[in-house]
XYZ file of C-alpha atoms in Angstrom:
757
model
C -119.402 -127.326 -247.631
C -122.527 -126.385 -249.547
C -125.608 -128.504 -249.106
C -127.113 -131.082 -251.426
C -130.768 -132.103 -251.328
C -131.883 -135.179 -249.422
C -133.485 -136.982 -252.301
C -130.750 -136.705 -254.944
C -127.733 -139.002 -255.006
C -124.563 -137.187 -254.061
C -121.300 -137.663 -255.953
C -119.231 -140.588 -254.750
C -122.130 -142.873 -253.765
C -122.275 -146.357 -255.216
C -125.249 -147.072 -257.519
C -128.137 -148.563 -255.568
C -126.712 -147.550 -252.191
C -129.136 -145.817 -249.893
C -128.573 -142.085 -249.610
C -127.484 -140.919 -246.179
C -129.785 -138.303 -244.724
C -127.852 -135.106 -244.436
C -128.327 -131.740 -242.794
C -126.504 -128.424 -243.080
C -124.929 -127.203 -239.860
C -123.628 -123.657 -239.463
C -120.782 -123.381 -236.964
C -119.952 -120.147 -235.065
C -116.566 -119.986 -236.784
C -115.187 -117.941 -239.710
C -116.158 -120.374 -242.477
C -117.908 -119.126 -245.643
C -121.014 -121.260 -245.078
C -122.531 -124.316 -243.368
C -121.098 -127.836 -243.495
C -122.990 -130.963 -244.500
C -123.334 -133.684 -241.850
C -125.087 -137.037 -241.868
C -127.847 -137.958 -239.462
C -127.014 -141.018 -237.305
C -128.180 -144.353 -238.673
C -129.907 -145.265 -235.381
C -132.743 -142.831 -236.155
C -132.542 -140.873 -232.866
C -132.128 -137.562 -234.739
C -134.418 -138.264 -237.695
C -136.794 -135.530 -236.512
C -134.110 -132.811 -236.244
C -135.263 -129.516 -237.741
C -133.610 -126.277 -238.891
C -132.752 -124.068 -235.945
C -131.920 -126.868 -233.524
C -128.583 -126.571 -231.750
C -126.449 -129.690 -232.153
C -123.001 -131.031 -231.377
C -120.913 -132.092 -234.360
C -117.346 -133.244 -234.968
C -114.890 -130.824 -236.554
C -111.479 -132.331 -237.074
C -110.526 -133.866 -233.727
C -112.773 -131.686 -231.602
C -116.489 -131.254 -231.004
C -118.248 -128.002 -231.865
C -121.720 -126.621 -231.217
C -123.599 -125.465 -234.308
C -127.098 -124.863 -235.627
C -128.981 -126.938 -238.178
C -129.313 -124.461 -241.022
C -131.861 -123.896 -243.759
C -131.078 -125.292 -247.195
C -133.150 -122.844 -249.226
C -131.574 -119.432 -249.676
C -133.633 -116.415 -248.661
C -131.286 -113.658 -249.794
C -131.571 -111.317 -252.786
C -129.395 -112.575 -255.662
C -126.937 -109.691 -255.347
C -126.303 -110.575 -251.685
C -126.174 -114.370 -252.008
C -122.655 -115.860 -251.780
C -121.588 -118.322 -254.468
C -122.614 -121.952 -253.754
C -120.018 -124.432 -252.604
C -119.369 -127.907 -253.913
C -121.450 -130.861 -252.655
C -119.746 -133.367 -250.384
C -119.809 -137.099 -251.148
C -121.865 -139.328 -248.845
C -118.840 -141.347 -247.836
C -117.072 -138.286 -246.454
C -119.939 -137.083 -244.274
C -119.482 -137.185 -240.511
C -122.524 -137.848 -238.329
C -124.193 -135.346 -236.038
C -123.354 -136.338 -232.452
C -126.374 -135.135 -230.450
C -128.734 -132.314 -229.664
C -127.077 -129.704 -227.465
C -130.009 -129.212 -225.110
C -130.582 -125.570 -226.044
C -133.686 -123.830 -227.405
C -133.850 -123.761 -231.190
C -133.028 -120.546 -233.036
C -136.218 -119.150 -234.604
C -136.516 -118.915 -238.381
C -136.571 -115.102 -238.261
C -133.245 -115.053 -236.409
C -131.686 -117.485 -238.884
C -132.786 -115.290 -241.788
C -131.384 -112.284 -239.931
C -128.001 -113.985 -239.484
C -127.855 -114.771 -243.202
C -128.871 -111.228 -244.113
C -126.316 -109.526 -241.835
C -123.544 -111.808 -243.092
C -124.375 -111.130 -246.739
C -124.810 -107.368 -246.269
C -121.599 -106.891 -244.305
C -119.625 -109.452 -246.369
C -118.813 -111.334 -243.160
C -118.569 -115.099 -242.663
C -122.044 -116.195 -241.524
C -120.496 -118.239 -238.728
C -119.099 -115.084 -237.129
C -122.571 -113.547 -237.192
C -124.011 -116.744 -235.708
C -121.412 -116.533 -232.931
C -123.097 -113.332 -231.725
C -126.374 -115.246 -231.428
C -124.773 -118.299 -229.803
C -122.186 -116.662 -227.570
C -123.727 -118.230 -224.443
C -124.383 -121.631 -225.985
C -121.528 -123.608 -224.452
C -122.011 -122.245 -220.940
C -125.784 -122.500 -221.212
C -125.478 -126.119 -222.257
C -123.166 -126.921 -219.376
C -125.265 -125.117 -216.755
C -126.738 -127.511 -214.196
C -130.499 -127.716 -214.094
C -131.995 -125.823 -211.189
C -133.705 -127.967 -208.568
C -137.454 -127.536 -208.342
C -139.093 -126.452 -205.096
C -141.633 -128.545 -203.190
C -145.159 -127.283 -202.616
C -148.406 -128.527 -201.111
C -151.848 -129.375 -202.540
C -154.989 -130.799 -200.801
C -155.069 -134.578 -200.527
C -157.778 -136.245 -202.561
C -159.614 -137.832 -200.842
C -158.948 -136.058 -197.508
C -157.991 -138.336 -194.602
C -160.758 -139.581 -192.331
C -161.013 -138.180 -188.815
C -159.054 -134.999 -189.519
C -159.416 -132.545 -186.630
C -161.057 -129.376 -187.981
C -159.988 -125.881 -186.857
C -160.523 -122.424 -188.429
C -156.800 -122.128 -189.151
C -156.663 -125.536 -190.831
C -159.799 -124.726 -192.819
C -158.220 -121.500 -194.139
C -155.089 -123.383 -195.236
C -157.105 -126.026 -197.105
C -159.315 -123.356 -198.703
C -156.269 -121.407 -199.963
C -154.561 -124.577 -201.220
C -157.740 -125.562 -203.119
C -158.344 -122.087 -204.553
C -154.802 -120.960 -205.439
C -153.263 -124.241 -206.515
C -150.012 -125.779 -205.240
C -148.001 -123.340 -203.107
C -144.800 -123.509 -201.135
C -145.195 -123.946 -197.390
C -144.194 -120.391 -196.459
C -146.414 -118.812 -199.107
C -149.363 -121.052 -198.193
C -149.044 -120.048 -194.512
C -148.760 -116.359 -195.447
C -151.882 -116.361 -197.616
C -153.885 -118.277 -195.013
C -152.692 -116.034 -192.194
C -151.375 -118.909 -190.072
C -148.067 -120.094 -188.724
C -145.852 -122.599 -190.517
C -146.740 -125.206 -187.856
C -150.347 -125.387 -189.094
C -149.154 -126.319 -192.590
C -146.731 -128.912 -191.183
C -149.508 -130.415 -189.043
C -151.804 -130.821 -192.063
C -148.978 -132.428 -194.031
C -148.204 -134.847 -191.175
C -151.916 -135.736 -190.970
C -152.035 -136.513 -194.692
C -154.421 -133.628 -195.519
C -151.774 -131.986 -197.756
C -149.800 -133.919 -200.347
C -146.368 -132.841 -201.626
C -146.084 -131.664 -205.220
C -143.192 -130.350 -207.281
C -143.609 -126.678 -208.151
C -142.776 -125.305 -211.548
C -139.715 -123.028 -211.364
C -140.522 -119.347 -211.013
C -139.767 -117.301 -214.117
C -136.408 -115.497 -214.077
C -138.098 -112.191 -214.901
C -141.361 -110.864 -213.525
C -143.956 -110.079 -216.169
C -144.383 -106.336 -216.796
C -147.969 -105.135 -216.390
C -149.020 -102.843 -219.273
C -151.748 -101.309 -217.099
C -149.637 -100.820 -213.954
C -149.046 -97.051 -213.923
C -149.999 -95.364 -217.195
C -148.537 -91.869 -217.590
C -150.394 -88.582 -217.646
C -149.640 -87.248 -221.115
C -149.882 -83.668 -222.273
C -152.015 -82.605 -225.213
C -149.035 -82.557 -227.577
C -148.055 -86.097 -226.484
C -151.420 -87.822 -226.755
C -151.573 -88.147 -230.543
C -148.039 -89.559 -231.038
C -148.592 -91.956 -228.120
C -151.862 -93.226 -229.605
C -150.250 -93.609 -233.031
C -147.496 -95.793 -231.557
C -149.994 -97.822 -229.524
C -151.950 -98.519 -232.687
C -148.824 -99.581 -234.597
C -147.704 -101.957 -231.847
C -151.191 -103.420 -231.423
C -151.675 -103.965 -235.162
C -148.261 -105.564 -235.656
C -146.739 -105.934 -239.094
C -143.522 -104.359 -240.296
C -143.222 -100.590 -240.365
C -140.633 -97.993 -239.359
C -141.514 -94.806 -237.485
C -139.247 -91.951 -236.486
C -140.257 -90.406 -233.142
C -138.517 -87.036 -233.141
C -138.842 -84.722 -230.182
C -136.902 -81.944 -228.525
C -134.941 -82.905 -225.413
C -137.261 -83.265 -222.441
C -140.397 -83.755 -224.539
C -141.231 -87.157 -223.012
C -140.180 -89.418 -225.876
C -139.394 -92.297 -223.493
C -142.834 -92.184 -221.843
C -144.468 -92.096 -225.269
C -142.657 -95.076 -226.733
C -143.277 -96.997 -223.518
C -146.941 -96.791 -224.508
C -146.035 -98.772 -227.627
C -144.323 -101.324 -225.361
C -147.531 -101.538 -223.293
C -149.598 -102.233 -226.419
C -147.068 -104.873 -227.532
C -147.227 -106.602 -224.134
C -151.015 -106.510 -224.170
C -150.870 -108.496 -227.414
C -148.686 -111.129 -225.732
C -145.512 -110.302 -227.648
C -141.942 -109.377 -226.697
C -140.247 -106.007 -227.090
C -136.603 -105.069 -227.638
C -135.173 -101.644 -226.757
C -131.640 -100.725 -227.851
C -129.678 -98.045 -225.968
C -126.379 -96.618 -227.246
C -124.612 -96.863 -223.870
C -125.048 -99.465 -221.140
C -124.498 -96.637 -218.628
C -128.008 -95.443 -219.501
C -129.602 -98.721 -218.463
C -129.844 -97.945 -214.735
C -131.924 -94.787 -215.098
C -133.958 -96.305 -217.952
C -134.828 -99.452 -216.004
C -135.964 -97.336 -213.062
C -138.389 -95.460 -215.283
C -139.534 -98.735 -216.835
C -140.170 -100.341 -213.425
C -142.262 -97.371 -212.292
C -144.363 -97.638 -215.452
C -144.779 -101.446 -215.612
C -144.236 -102.639 -212.034
C -141.332 -104.927 -212.984
C -137.847 -104.534 -214.362
C -136.910 -105.566 -217.908
C -134.238 -108.079 -218.801
C -130.847 -106.496 -219.481
C -128.354 -107.542 -222.138
C -124.891 -106.031 -222.362
C -121.224 -106.932 -221.984
C -121.096 -106.308 -218.215
C -123.492 -109.166 -217.391
C -121.955 -112.138 -215.631
C -121.967 -115.593 -217.294
C -124.811 -116.987 -215.181
C -127.124 -114.033 -215.808
C -126.322 -114.191 -219.525
C -127.341 -117.871 -219.580
C -130.563 -117.201 -217.709
C -131.452 -114.219 -219.890
C -130.667 -116.013 -223.159
C -132.962 -118.897 -222.228
C -135.694 -116.574 -220.928
C -135.687 -114.675 -224.215
C -135.895 -117.958 -226.113
C -138.798 -119.343 -224.080
C -140.631 -116.021 -224.032
C -140.561 -115.388 -220.270
C -138.358 -112.321 -220.740
C -141.035 -110.033 -222.160
C -138.966 -106.859 -222.565
C -135.218 -106.714 -223.186
C -133.206 -103.509 -223.011
C -129.655 -103.783 -224.188
C -126.719 -102.794 -226.295
C -126.428 -103.551 -230.014
C -125.662 -107.272 -229.465
C -129.217 -107.752 -228.126
C -130.314 -107.795 -231.774
C -129.038 -111.372 -232.001
C -131.051 -112.824 -229.111
C -133.435 -115.714 -229.972
C -136.772 -113.958 -229.353
C -139.683 -116.371 -229.316
C -142.280 -113.787 -230.396
C -140.697 -110.415 -231.083
C -143.395 -107.805 -231.600
C -141.602 -104.440 -231.318
C -138.087 -103.034 -231.836
C -137.109 -99.604 -230.485
C -133.805 -97.801 -231.067
C -133.362 -94.932 -228.612
C -130.965 -92.120 -229.595
C -130.867 -93.628 -233.077
C -128.379 -91.015 -234.305
C -125.628 -92.243 -231.959
C -122.427 -93.475 -233.596
C -122.030 -95.912 -230.655
C -124.519 -98.137 -232.488
C -121.810 -98.921 -235.072
C -119.864 -102.091 -234.323
C -116.315 -101.422 -235.519
C -114.550 -104.685 -234.614
C -115.232 -108.163 -235.950
C -118.499 -108.078 -237.868
C -118.920 -104.381 -238.725
C -122.588 -103.415 -238.678
C -124.779 -100.493 -237.660
C -127.278 -101.607 -235.020
C -129.818 -98.964 -236.044
C -129.970 -100.236 -239.606
C -129.850 -103.882 -238.575
C -132.646 -103.237 -236.056
C -134.868 -102.245 -238.965
C -133.896 -105.477 -240.734
C -134.561 -107.540 -237.590
C -138.015 -105.949 -237.278
C -138.725 -106.789 -240.909
C -137.647 -110.412 -240.409
C -140.020 -110.711 -237.432
C -142.792 -108.735 -239.145
C -142.785 -106.231 -236.287
C -142.881 -102.421 -236.083
C -139.615 -100.539 -235.520
C -139.459 -97.165 -233.772
C -136.400 -94.923 -234.101
C -136.172 -92.240 -231.417
C -134.076 -89.064 -231.332
C -134.065 -85.346 -230.656
C -131.520 -84.976 -233.463
C -132.201 -87.688 -236.078
C -129.444 -88.839 -238.395
C -129.438 -87.609 -241.958
C -129.904 -91.222 -243.109
C -133.135 -91.529 -241.125
C -134.400 -88.135 -242.271
C -133.723 -89.141 -245.890
C -135.849 -92.261 -245.390
C -138.606 -90.087 -243.948
C -138.365 -87.763 -246.954
C -138.565 -90.714 -249.344
C -141.723 -91.975 -247.636
C -140.126 -95.178 -246.320
C -140.458 -94.134 -242.660
C -143.360 -92.514 -240.832
C -142.638 -89.363 -238.836
C -144.010 -88.223 -235.467
C -142.738 -84.943 -234.011
C -142.825 -83.463 -230.492
C -141.904 -79.786 -230.582
C -142.422 -78.837 -226.911
C -140.998 -79.996 -223.613
C -143.173 -81.882 -221.175
C -144.776 -80.083 -218.247
C -144.416 -76.594 -219.639
C -140.607 -76.446 -219.357
C -139.007 -74.185 -221.957
C -136.051 -74.875 -224.186
C -132.737 -73.522 -222.844
C -131.286 -70.223 -223.979
C -128.189 -71.082 -226.057
C -125.390 -68.518 -226.355
C -121.881 -68.558 -227.750
C -118.865 -67.135 -225.953
C -116.408 -65.773 -228.525
C -113.091 -66.934 -227.118
C -111.279 -64.368 -229.260
C -113.068 -61.573 -227.396
C -113.295 -63.236 -223.968
C -110.222 -65.476 -223.657
C -109.384 -67.320 -220.426
C -106.431 -66.333 -218.318
C -103.090 -67.776 -219.353
C -102.900 -71.467 -218.489
C -106.660 -71.737 -217.941
C -109.507 -72.889 -220.198
C -112.694 -71.347 -218.818
C -113.618 -67.925 -220.135
C -114.319 -65.337 -217.408
C -117.846 -65.104 -218.844
C -118.490 -68.814 -218.252
C -116.752 -68.786 -214.860
C -118.979 -65.918 -213.696
C -122.116 -67.744 -214.896
C -121.068 -70.902 -213.052
C -120.469 -68.936 -209.845
C -123.864 -67.220 -210.112
C -125.720 -70.479 -210.842
C -124.211 -72.404 -207.942
C -124.718 -69.365 -205.705
C -128.463 -69.679 -206.319
C -128.355 -73.302 -205.156
C -128.794 -74.657 -208.707
C -126.636 -77.230 -210.436
C -124.296 -76.688 -213.383
C -122.458 -78.869 -215.878
C -119.221 -78.517 -217.832
C -118.842 -80.651 -220.937
C -115.618 -81.592 -222.710
C -115.512 -84.643 -224.944
C -111.955 -85.560 -224.013
C -110.887 -87.980 -221.286
C -107.791 -87.662 -219.147
C -105.734 -84.631 -218.154
C -104.269 -83.575 -221.485
C -104.424 -85.002 -225.018
C -100.748 -84.294 -225.717
C -97.578 -84.107 -223.636
C -94.381 -82.570 -225.077
C -90.923 -81.662 -223.905
C -90.230 -77.926 -223.556
C -86.520 -78.584 -224.087
C -86.386 -80.691 -227.274
C -89.985 -80.735 -228.517
C -90.376 -84.514 -228.160
C -94.005 -85.675 -228.001
C -95.134 -88.741 -226.099
C -96.470 -91.108 -228.758
C -97.946 -94.595 -228.591
C -95.382 -97.223 -229.674
C -98.170 -99.214 -231.391
C -100.249 -96.460 -233.053
C -99.859 -93.133 -234.801
C -101.524 -91.452 -231.840
C -100.394 -89.296 -228.939
C -100.369 -90.715 -225.450
C -102.994 -89.134 -223.204
C -101.955 -88.204 -219.676
C -104.227 -89.414 -216.875
C -102.768 -87.506 -213.951
C -105.032 -89.019 -211.308
C -103.678 -92.493 -212.112
C -100.157 -91.213 -212.938
C -100.107 -92.895 -216.325
C -100.017 -92.035 -220.000
C -102.200 -94.213 -222.193
C -103.329 -94.740 -225.775
C -107.101 -94.555 -226.195
C -106.887 -96.631 -229.384
C -104.956 -99.749 -228.375
C -104.945 -99.522 -224.569
C -101.149 -99.220 -224.174
C -100.169 -97.505 -220.932
C -97.036 -96.566 -219.081
C -96.230 -94.652 -215.888
C -95.901 -90.930 -216.524
C -92.172 -90.414 -217.102
C -90.346 -88.020 -214.738
C -88.036 -86.890 -217.540
C -88.148 -86.556 -221.315
C -87.550 -90.000 -222.884
C -85.630 -88.318 -225.716
C -83.345 -85.661 -224.194
C -83.588 -86.827 -220.539
C -84.364 -83.299 -219.346
C -85.926 -83.340 -215.882
C -89.364 -81.744 -215.278
C -89.558 -80.627 -218.917
C -92.725 -82.462 -219.925
C -95.716 -80.155 -220.189
C -99.383 -80.922 -220.963
C -100.910 -79.355 -224.062
C -104.655 -78.792 -224.140
C -107.291 -79.818 -221.639
C -109.052 -83.048 -220.758
C -111.771 -83.391 -218.137
C -109.189 -83.968 -215.394
C -107.520 -80.645 -216.169
C -110.881 -78.845 -216.284
C -111.715 -80.428 -212.924
C -108.439 -79.141 -211.487
C -109.258 -75.639 -212.728
C -112.825 -75.825 -211.389
C -111.658 -76.925 -207.934
C -109.258 -73.990 -207.781
C -111.886 -71.516 -209.052
C -114.794 -72.844 -206.962
C -113.179 -74.357 -203.841
C -116.503 -74.847 -202.030
C -118.285 -76.578 -204.923
C -119.139 -80.267 -204.683
C -117.807 -81.618 -207.985
C -118.486 -84.933 -209.729
C -116.632 -86.181 -212.822
C -118.624 -88.368 -215.221
C -116.443 -90.152 -217.789
C -116.072 -93.751 -218.915
C -112.892 -94.207 -216.866
C -114.382 -92.699 -213.676
C -117.698 -94.566 -213.926
C -116.674 -98.168 -214.700
C -120.183 -99.606 -215.115
C -123.942 -99.125 -214.827
C -123.906 -99.428 -211.021
C -121.363 -96.632 -210.614
C -123.294 -94.513 -213.084
C -126.558 -95.120 -211.232
C -124.923 -94.039 -207.975
C -123.613 -90.845 -209.612
C -127.032 -90.032 -211.063
C -128.671 -90.613 -207.661
C -126.223 -88.222 -206.000
C -127.030 -85.555 -208.573
C -130.766 -86.098 -208.099
C -130.354 -85.764 -204.282
C -128.598 -82.431 -204.913
C -125.366 -83.663 -203.319
C -123.484 -82.312 -206.342
C -123.119 -78.680 -207.426
C -121.025 -79.075 -210.582
C -120.936 -82.045 -212.969
C -117.928 -82.287 -215.293
C -118.149 -84.920 -217.990
C -117.446 -86.324 -221.414
C -120.068 -87.513 -223.887
C -121.589 -89.823 -221.265
C -123.369 -86.770 -219.772
C -125.173 -86.108 -223.072
C -127.081 -89.391 -223.120
C -130.640 -88.597 -222.106
C -130.213 -87.897 -218.372
C -132.928 -85.987 -216.553
C -131.429 -83.659 -213.926
C -134.308 -81.368 -212.878
C -132.158 -78.968 -210.836
C -129.463 -78.463 -213.490
C -129.883 -75.055 -215.128
C -126.506 -74.182 -216.704
C -124.453 -76.165 -219.209
C -121.060 -74.883 -220.316
C -119.317 -76.469 -223.297
C -115.572 -75.984 -222.842
C -114.554 -76.558 -226.475
C -117.537 -76.447 -228.817
C -115.232 -76.530 -231.869
C -113.619 -79.844 -230.893
C -115.508 -82.135 -233.291
C -115.293 -79.896 -236.358
C -111.688 -80.593 -237.330
C -110.400 -83.259 -239.696
C -111.914 -84.616 -242.883
C -114.815 -86.578 -241.397
C -117.829 -86.508 -243.708
C -120.191 -86.337 -240.738
C -118.192 -83.944 -238.525
C -120.711 -81.095 -238.615
C -123.707 -83.417 -238.225
C -122.168 -85.234 -235.278
C -121.131 -82.009 -233.567
C -124.558 -80.413 -233.794
C -126.177 -83.639 -232.544
C -123.805 -84.015 -229.609
C -123.971 -80.393 -228.504
C -127.754 -80.297 -228.910
C -127.994 -83.336 -226.651
C -125.647 -81.763 -224.089
C -127.624 -78.523 -224.208
C -130.780 -80.503 -223.558
C -129.620 -81.343 -220.004
C -130.306 -77.730 -218.945
C -133.642 -76.352 -217.710
C -135.726 -79.535 -217.871
C -137.991 -78.499 -214.970
C -139.438 -75.207 -213.720
C -136.227 -73.140 -213.648
C -135.098 -71.899 -217.087
C -131.911 -73.260 -218.579
C -128.888 -71.586 -220.155
C -126.227 -73.103 -222.409
C -122.889 -71.412 -223.112
C -120.700 -72.608 -225.977
C -117.037 -71.581 -225.827
C -116.004 -71.242 -229.474
C -113.312 -69.611 -231.573
C -115.675 -69.755 -234.580
C -119.082 -68.642 -233.266
C -120.105 -67.801 -236.839
C -119.846 -71.476 -237.889
C -123.162 -72.922 -239.169
C -123.120 -75.503 -236.354
C -122.915 -72.794 -233.684
C -125.584 -70.719 -235.385
C -127.919 -73.714 -235.665
C -127.547 -74.349 -231.937
C -128.104 -70.702 -230.992
C -131.168 -70.396 -233.214
C -132.493 -73.855 -232.332
C -132.866 -74.544 -236.051
C -131.792 -78.172 -236.352
C -134.209 -78.793 -239.232
C -132.748 -76.095 -241.480
C -129.184 -77.131 -240.613
C -129.860 -80.730 -241.659
C -131.519 -79.536 -244.846
C -128.363 -77.585 -245.749
C -126.172 -80.544 -244.803
C -128.209 -82.764 -247.133
C -127.836 -80.325 -250.023
C -124.053 -80.355 -249.600
C -123.886 -84.155 -249.809
C -126.410 -84.778 -252.548
C -124.367 -83.647 -255.626
C -121.405 -85.927 -254.812
C -123.534 -88.983 -253.962
C -122.293 -88.940 -250.400
C -124.434 -90.851 -247.891
C -127.359 -90.982 -247.553
C -127.587 -90.175 -251.276
C -124.971 -92.730 -252.282
C -123.314 -95.831 -250.908
C -119.872 -96.300 -249.379
C -117.686 -99.290 -248.650
C -114.245 -99.009 -247.074
C -111.461 -101.526 -247.614
C -108.796 -101.324 -244.918
C -105.514 -103.105 -245.582
C -103.361 -103.901 -242.548
C -99.990 -105.625 -242.355
C -96.998 -105.988 -240.073
C -94.784 -103.986 -242.437
C -95.480 -100.870 -244.521
C -94.184 -102.670 -247.607
C -96.720 -105.488 -247.286
C -99.539 -103.034 -246.685
C -98.505 -100.939 -249.702
C -98.228 -103.963 -251.980
C -101.724 -105.232 -251.201
C -103.185 -101.718 -251.377
C -101.600 -101.182 -254.813
C -103.008 -104.504 -256.032
C -106.456 -103.462 -254.847
C -106.086 -100.093 -256.535
C -105.155 -101.699 -259.854
C -108.105 -104.111 -259.664
C -110.614 -101.489 -258.544
C -114.069 -101.503 -260.190
C -115.010 -98.742 -262.600
C -118.181 -97.658 -264.335
C -120.951 -95.136 -264.417
C -121.784 -94.090 -260.876
C -118.807 -95.991 -259.398
C -115.664 -94.365 -257.996
C -112.745 -95.659 -255.926
C -110.734 -93.237 -253.798
C -107.248 -94.318 -252.749
C -105.249 -96.236 -251.800
C -103.897 -93.855 -249.162
C -102.593 -94.194 -245.620
C -105.431 -94.322 -243.118
C -105.581 -91.362 -240.714
C -104.426 -93.845 -238.063
C -101.685 -95.193 -240.310
C -100.478 -97.563 -237.579
C -102.934 -99.171 -235.197
C -101.977 -101.847 -232.664
C -98.666 -102.265 -234.429
C -100.128 -102.870 -237.896
C -99.642 -100.545 -240.851
C -102.922 -99.500 -242.456
C -103.956 -98.334 -245.926
C -107.458 -97.394 -246.994
C -109.558 -97.473 -250.172
C -113.082 -96.101 -250.412
C -115.694 -97.298 -252.901
C -118.468 -94.798 -253.604
C -121.502 -95.537 -255.781
C -124.882 -94.102 -256.613
C -127.729 -95.066 -254.312
C -129.190 -97.515 -256.851
C -125.955 -99.558 -257.118
C -125.347 -102.315 -254.569
C -121.765 -102.280 -253.325
C -121.646 -105.893 -252.051
C -121.323 -107.666 -255.425
C -118.803 -105.040 -256.575
C -116.656 -105.590 -253.488
C -116.944 -109.381 -253.714
C -115.797 -109.362 -257.357
C -113.082 -106.842 -256.521
C -111.609 -109.029 -253.785
C -111.736 -112.082 -256.064
C -109.428 -110.285 -258.513
C -106.720 -109.745 -255.894
C -104.734 -112.833 -254.830
C -104.588 -113.243 -251.050
C -101.379 -112.141 -249.367
C -100.576 -114.032 -246.197
C -98.773 -110.992 -244.818
C -101.742 -108.649 -245.148
C -105.374 -108.595 -244.107
C -108.252 -106.834 -245.858
C -111.181 -105.719 -243.722
C -114.392 -104.528 -245.356
C -116.628 -101.919 -243.762
C -119.965 -101.460 -245.516
C -121.514 -98.049 -244.739
C -118.517 -96.760 -242.744
C -119.106 -93.943 -240.297
C -115.550 -93.701 -238.951
C -112.753 -92.610 -241.249
C -109.836 -93.296 -238.913
């Protein structure tokens, strides 16, 4: 599987026999490295180069792969062990080029780096970069349109008229044009153009296909920036214009105009003729973001996310590769697009945990975006009102630059944040809104202003139990409760997707009408709000009520048109929306994220609630935020009330530093899963016995994972923790080598885990 050089004889070749020219081809499959193939003897592929997409045989089928580089570019501690060379006589020939744009060298280095860092097969990483390759290859070529150009020489005896003269002048000045466009620019009817063509004064030409994406104009509609915005905007313009790798944190309070400021960096990048990539944590944000982008640049960007149809994915992939897609905004997978000339990478809401890919290749898009920028020698900009502790640690160490916006744009003030002590002001029995919050909602909507209720929990209730026997509805595939979705009359598992109709009786004791919901979800809060405010126009914003960007855009437009009085939503409402008439935000359960043993629970909660609070008072009217809490004295609640995010993160850092917890140490999780608990325990014990030891190295576990059963598989977890100066990848690789594979169990590795489920 490993490559041998072209000029050295490979094992198995007869003395004096000519060496077959060979290339390495990486396939988008879970193999540990590229395969060696021979170039055809007929010479038609002698000029093939690394990065070209080719078809090759694999067993009895044909696969699409990429000609890969032979020289390693990874640090020694990341580089996988070399494979054994393959004899000339066993090499199979490359079949043909696949007719796709080549993958740039920077992207190939990025694939290698991600694979080595995450301990993933490089082919699986390549698959993310080639996921449209087969359909793109099979796509029929688009027919080219016909246009008209002046005949040279012009025909003799042509009858001259003012209309004909204008057509010929436009055709000479503006180059070949389609018939309709030529008539429009000349101000004549289509018959004039046809008459000139029939007379031989215009000759037919084939027009080049129009680009799939209009070119954004960096000078189209520059913003009017406030005094506090001008310096950060100029700093980012300078970085983008100069090029070269750097990382800058743009930190700014909610509503401070961070998007408008980093769009100035995009303008400078475009002016230099380079491409820009913007990552968003949720595709639901793309509709509002693209609208703002189009107003600034006069054209929409290219989108890249999982909701795109196959044809648009093909078109976008090719447009990125040929450079006609100048700006791409997308989800984390956009990192693996084949940019022709990437000049800027931006990660908006960089603190968001949605940037972590948990399935397949586990990677954090924020961190990999910095690597991608380095591979392309481009600046990276990380943007947030509540930066992650990892990013702040890099700022403190001098690795990242730091630009700060401390005031809202346009003179708007920060909202007044208050806690409602639920011990002193409890809701009525069976309800979840404190009378204090209910009164504030009534007063706000009575003034004609908009309000929002936030609860980060989908469905009607997170738990359903039987009042007669105590039975709880649990997922048959996971150690998780089934969540009732009353509107759809189902109970479902939010981990594996299992669902069933809501049972009319207890499945255990068969008691009729004994099942009762415990705790609220957004559906239950909506039910309470409709009963409390019967005249209010209510909109629910959650991932299961807004199935895609189009539905989200429609909801946002309705809010902007003031067709909605009360918005009730999950974390989707915290993601950077600008609702100028929304003045009150009520958080139903501010304590929700603080339970459990999650290392980042406090950090995540303060970030999420700060973002939610930032939806209030973004225009002239002042905003108010009310946090319903049973622990209003908690440091998270106090940080939100005082608006002291900086001091809170400083204290959070001091708590993690002594134990070498991230960002002051490194973590790697090993998750064992098997069909039976015995198989999972056996492999976990073997891993525990073979665990690495040493100064600055500690292994915690094995222990059952918090979700001990997920999708029917039993799970055990081990956690490797090291000092910051110790790389975990070689330790994990050696660790796994000491444990013989068990066909009944699987070991998944998560470098830099952020979820501990």
